[in-house]
Short mmCIF file of C-alpha atoms in Angstrom, two decimals:
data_model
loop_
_atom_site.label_atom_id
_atom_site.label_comp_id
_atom_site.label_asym_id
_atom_site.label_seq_id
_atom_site.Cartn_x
_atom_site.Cartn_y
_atom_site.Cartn_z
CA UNK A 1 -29.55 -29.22 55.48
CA UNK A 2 -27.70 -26.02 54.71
CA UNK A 3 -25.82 -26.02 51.03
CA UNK A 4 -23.48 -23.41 50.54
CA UNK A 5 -23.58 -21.38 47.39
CA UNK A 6 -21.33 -18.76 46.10
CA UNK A 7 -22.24 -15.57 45.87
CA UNK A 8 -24.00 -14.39 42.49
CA UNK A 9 -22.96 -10.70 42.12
CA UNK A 10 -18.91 -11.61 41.79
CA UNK A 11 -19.33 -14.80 39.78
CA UNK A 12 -21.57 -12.90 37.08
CA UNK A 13 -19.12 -9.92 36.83
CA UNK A 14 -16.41 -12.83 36.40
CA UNK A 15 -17.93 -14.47 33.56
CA UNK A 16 -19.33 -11.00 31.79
CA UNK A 17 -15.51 -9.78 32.05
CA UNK A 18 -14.43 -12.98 29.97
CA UNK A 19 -17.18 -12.20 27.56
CA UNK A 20 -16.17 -8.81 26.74
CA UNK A 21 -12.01 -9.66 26.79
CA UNK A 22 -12.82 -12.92 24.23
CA UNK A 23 -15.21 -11.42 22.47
CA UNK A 24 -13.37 -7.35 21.57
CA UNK A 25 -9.95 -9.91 20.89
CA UNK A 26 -12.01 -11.72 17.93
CA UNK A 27 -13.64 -8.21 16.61
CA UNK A 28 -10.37 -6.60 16.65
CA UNK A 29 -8.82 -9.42 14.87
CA UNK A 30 -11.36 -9.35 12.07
CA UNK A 31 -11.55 -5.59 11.54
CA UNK A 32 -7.70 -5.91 10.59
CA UNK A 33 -8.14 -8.60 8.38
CA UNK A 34 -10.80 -7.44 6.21
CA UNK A 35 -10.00 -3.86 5.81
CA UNK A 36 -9.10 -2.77 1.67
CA UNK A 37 -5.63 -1.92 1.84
CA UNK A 38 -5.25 0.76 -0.98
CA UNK A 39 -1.65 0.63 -2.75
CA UNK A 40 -0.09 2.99 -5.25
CA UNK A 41 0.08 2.38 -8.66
CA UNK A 42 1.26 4.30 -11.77
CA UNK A 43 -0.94 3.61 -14.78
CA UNK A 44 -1.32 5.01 -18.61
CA UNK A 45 -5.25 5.22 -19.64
CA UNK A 46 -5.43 3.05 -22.75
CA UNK A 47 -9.15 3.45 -23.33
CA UNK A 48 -12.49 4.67 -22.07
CA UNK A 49 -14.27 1.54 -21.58
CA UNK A 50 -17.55 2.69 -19.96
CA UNK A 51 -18.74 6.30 -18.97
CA UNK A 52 -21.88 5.68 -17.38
CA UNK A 53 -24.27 8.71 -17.16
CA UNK A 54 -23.88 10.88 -14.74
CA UNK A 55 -25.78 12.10 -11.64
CA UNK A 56 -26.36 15.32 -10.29
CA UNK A 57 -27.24 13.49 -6.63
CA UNK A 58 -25.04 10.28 -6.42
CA UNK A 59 -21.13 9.25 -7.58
CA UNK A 60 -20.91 8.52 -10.83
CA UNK A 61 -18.52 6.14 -12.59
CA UNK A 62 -15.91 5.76 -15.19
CA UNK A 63 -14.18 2.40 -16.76
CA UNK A 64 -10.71 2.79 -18.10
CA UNK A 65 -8.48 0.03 -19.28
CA UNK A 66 -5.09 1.01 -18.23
CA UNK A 67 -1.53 -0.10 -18.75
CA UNK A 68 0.22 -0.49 -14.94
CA UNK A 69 3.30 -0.02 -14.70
CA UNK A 70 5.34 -2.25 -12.76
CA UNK A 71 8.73 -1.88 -13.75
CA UNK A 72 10.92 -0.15 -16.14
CA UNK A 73 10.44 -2.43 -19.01
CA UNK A 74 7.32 -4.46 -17.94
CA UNK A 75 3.73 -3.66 -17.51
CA UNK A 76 0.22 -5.07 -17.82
CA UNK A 77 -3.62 -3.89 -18.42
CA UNK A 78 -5.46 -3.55 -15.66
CA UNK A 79 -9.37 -2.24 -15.42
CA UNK A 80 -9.32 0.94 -13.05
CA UNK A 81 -12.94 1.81 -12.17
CA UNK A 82 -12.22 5.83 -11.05
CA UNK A 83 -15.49 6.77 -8.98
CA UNK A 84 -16.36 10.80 -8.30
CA UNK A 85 -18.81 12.67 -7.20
CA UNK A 86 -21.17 14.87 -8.84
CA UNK A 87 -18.96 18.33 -8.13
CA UNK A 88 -15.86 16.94 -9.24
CA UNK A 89 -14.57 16.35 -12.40
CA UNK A 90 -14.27 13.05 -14.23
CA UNK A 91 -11.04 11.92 -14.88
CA UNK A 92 -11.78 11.05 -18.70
CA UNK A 93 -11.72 14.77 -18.95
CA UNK A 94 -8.22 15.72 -17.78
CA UNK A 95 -6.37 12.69 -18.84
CA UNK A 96 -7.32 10.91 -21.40
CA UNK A 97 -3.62 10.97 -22.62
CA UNK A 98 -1.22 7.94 -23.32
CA UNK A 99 1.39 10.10 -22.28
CA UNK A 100 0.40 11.00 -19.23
CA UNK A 101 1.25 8.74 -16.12
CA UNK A 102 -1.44 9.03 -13.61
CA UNK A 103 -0.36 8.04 -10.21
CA UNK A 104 -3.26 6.90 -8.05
CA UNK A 105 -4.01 4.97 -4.74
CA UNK A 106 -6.39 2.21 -5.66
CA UNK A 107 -8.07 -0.85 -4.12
CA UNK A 108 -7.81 -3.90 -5.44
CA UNK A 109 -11.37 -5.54 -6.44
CA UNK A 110 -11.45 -8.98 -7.60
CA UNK A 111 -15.34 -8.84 -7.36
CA UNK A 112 -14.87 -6.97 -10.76
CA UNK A 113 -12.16 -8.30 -12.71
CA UNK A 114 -12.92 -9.77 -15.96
CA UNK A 115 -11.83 -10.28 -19.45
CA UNK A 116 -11.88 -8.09 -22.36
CA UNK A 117 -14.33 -10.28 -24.75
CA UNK A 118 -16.97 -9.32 -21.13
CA UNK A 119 -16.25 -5.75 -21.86
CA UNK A 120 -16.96 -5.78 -24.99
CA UNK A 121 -19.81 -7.93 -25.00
CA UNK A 122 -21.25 -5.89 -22.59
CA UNK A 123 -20.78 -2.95 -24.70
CA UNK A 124 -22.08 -4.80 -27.47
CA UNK A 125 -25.72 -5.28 -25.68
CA UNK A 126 -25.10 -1.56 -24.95
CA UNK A 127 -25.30 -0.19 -28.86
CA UNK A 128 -27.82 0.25 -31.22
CA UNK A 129 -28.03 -2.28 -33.98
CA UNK A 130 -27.15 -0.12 -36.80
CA UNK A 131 -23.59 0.43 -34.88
CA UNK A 132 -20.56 -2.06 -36.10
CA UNK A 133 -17.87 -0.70 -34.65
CA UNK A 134 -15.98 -1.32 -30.85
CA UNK A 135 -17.04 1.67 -28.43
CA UNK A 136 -13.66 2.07 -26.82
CA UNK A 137 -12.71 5.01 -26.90
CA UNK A 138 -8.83 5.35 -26.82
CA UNK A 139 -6.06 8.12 -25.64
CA UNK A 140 -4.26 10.08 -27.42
CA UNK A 141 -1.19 9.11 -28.94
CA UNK A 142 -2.36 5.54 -27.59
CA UNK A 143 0.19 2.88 -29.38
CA UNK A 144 -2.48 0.02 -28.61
CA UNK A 145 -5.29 -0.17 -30.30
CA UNK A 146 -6.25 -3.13 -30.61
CA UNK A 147 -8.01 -4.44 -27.67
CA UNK A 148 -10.64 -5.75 -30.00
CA UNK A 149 -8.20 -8.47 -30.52
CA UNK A 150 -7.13 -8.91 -27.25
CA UNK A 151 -8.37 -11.76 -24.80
CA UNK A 152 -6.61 -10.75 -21.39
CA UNK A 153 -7.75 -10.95 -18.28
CA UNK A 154 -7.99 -8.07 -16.45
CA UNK A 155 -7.31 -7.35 -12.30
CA UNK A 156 -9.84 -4.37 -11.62
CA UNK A 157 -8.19 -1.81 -9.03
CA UNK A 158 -10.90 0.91 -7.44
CA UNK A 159 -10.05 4.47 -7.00
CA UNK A 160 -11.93 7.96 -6.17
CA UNK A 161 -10.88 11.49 -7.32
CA UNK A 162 -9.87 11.91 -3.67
CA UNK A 163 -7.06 9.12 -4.34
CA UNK A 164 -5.96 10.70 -7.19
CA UNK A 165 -2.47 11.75 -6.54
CA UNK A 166 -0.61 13.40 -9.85
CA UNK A 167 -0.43 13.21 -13.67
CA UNK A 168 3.40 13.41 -15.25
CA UNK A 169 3.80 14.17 -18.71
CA UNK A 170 6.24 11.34 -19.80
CA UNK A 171 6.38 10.75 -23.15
CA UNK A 172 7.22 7.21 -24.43
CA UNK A 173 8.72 5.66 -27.07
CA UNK A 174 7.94 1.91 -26.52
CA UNK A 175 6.84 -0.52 -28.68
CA UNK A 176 3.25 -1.83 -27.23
CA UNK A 177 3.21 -5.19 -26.56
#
């Protein structure tokens, strides 16, 4: 009895061209969706929350908590974390300034927001038990200062000294909130 088959060579480049069509069509799909889409934002550095030490080999750290500006009359803090590398300078440095505005493009992180009383308990751990006092360490001509008091919640944004765009002196006259 003779049973006819189909050839093998054209029905195997058949189903490996479906393979590759379905299978780029999904990969493409999720490289869109999960890539960090970095947005602009204009911020004045409240305080120096954390200055890790720094490395001569790998990118170091800094932890600000900022005041974003998001319209004329209406802002919020926000945690920046402002990574650079050993060659560059920090940013603690250069503009540690209430007056400044420092316009940056930043990620938004929501692995590492958190509260202020985690901040500061995490400082806390940090000290020595002879010191008492908060280790922020605020801007110049900062009106807030008291973010001891303070229970916000803060949404972290992540930038680099690449991302760093400009810093305009703008002096302000508002009363904190």
């Amino acid at each position: 009895m003779f049973v006819r088959t189909l050839p093998r060579a054209p029905l195997f480049c058949l189903t490996l061209l479906a393979f590759i069509l379905l299978n780029g069509r999904q990969a493409a799909d999720g490289e869109t969706r999960w890539t960090p889409r970095k947005e602009t934002i204009e911020v004045r550095l409240i305080a120096l929350a954390m200055a890790y030490p720094r490395s001569s080999f790998f990118a170091n750290d800094e932890v600000f908590i900022a005041e974003q500006e998001l319209a004329k009359d209406e802002s919020r803090f926000i945690k920046l974390v402002y990574d650079f590398l050993p060659y560059q300078s920090p940013l603690s440095v250069s503009g540690l300034n209430y007056s400044l505005v420092h316009k940056v493009s930043a990620v938004r992180d929501t692995t590492c927001d958190e509260n202020l009383y985690e901040m500061r308990m995490w400082l806390k751990r940090q000290q020595s038990p002879t010191e008492t006092r908060s280790n922020w360490k605020y801007a110049l001509e900062c009106p807030i200062s008291d973010l001891d008091r303070r229970q916000a919640r803060l949404r972290c944004y992540r930038t680099t000294s690449d991302d760093y765009a400009k810093a305009q002196h703008q002096p302000t006259s508002e009363i904190p909130y």
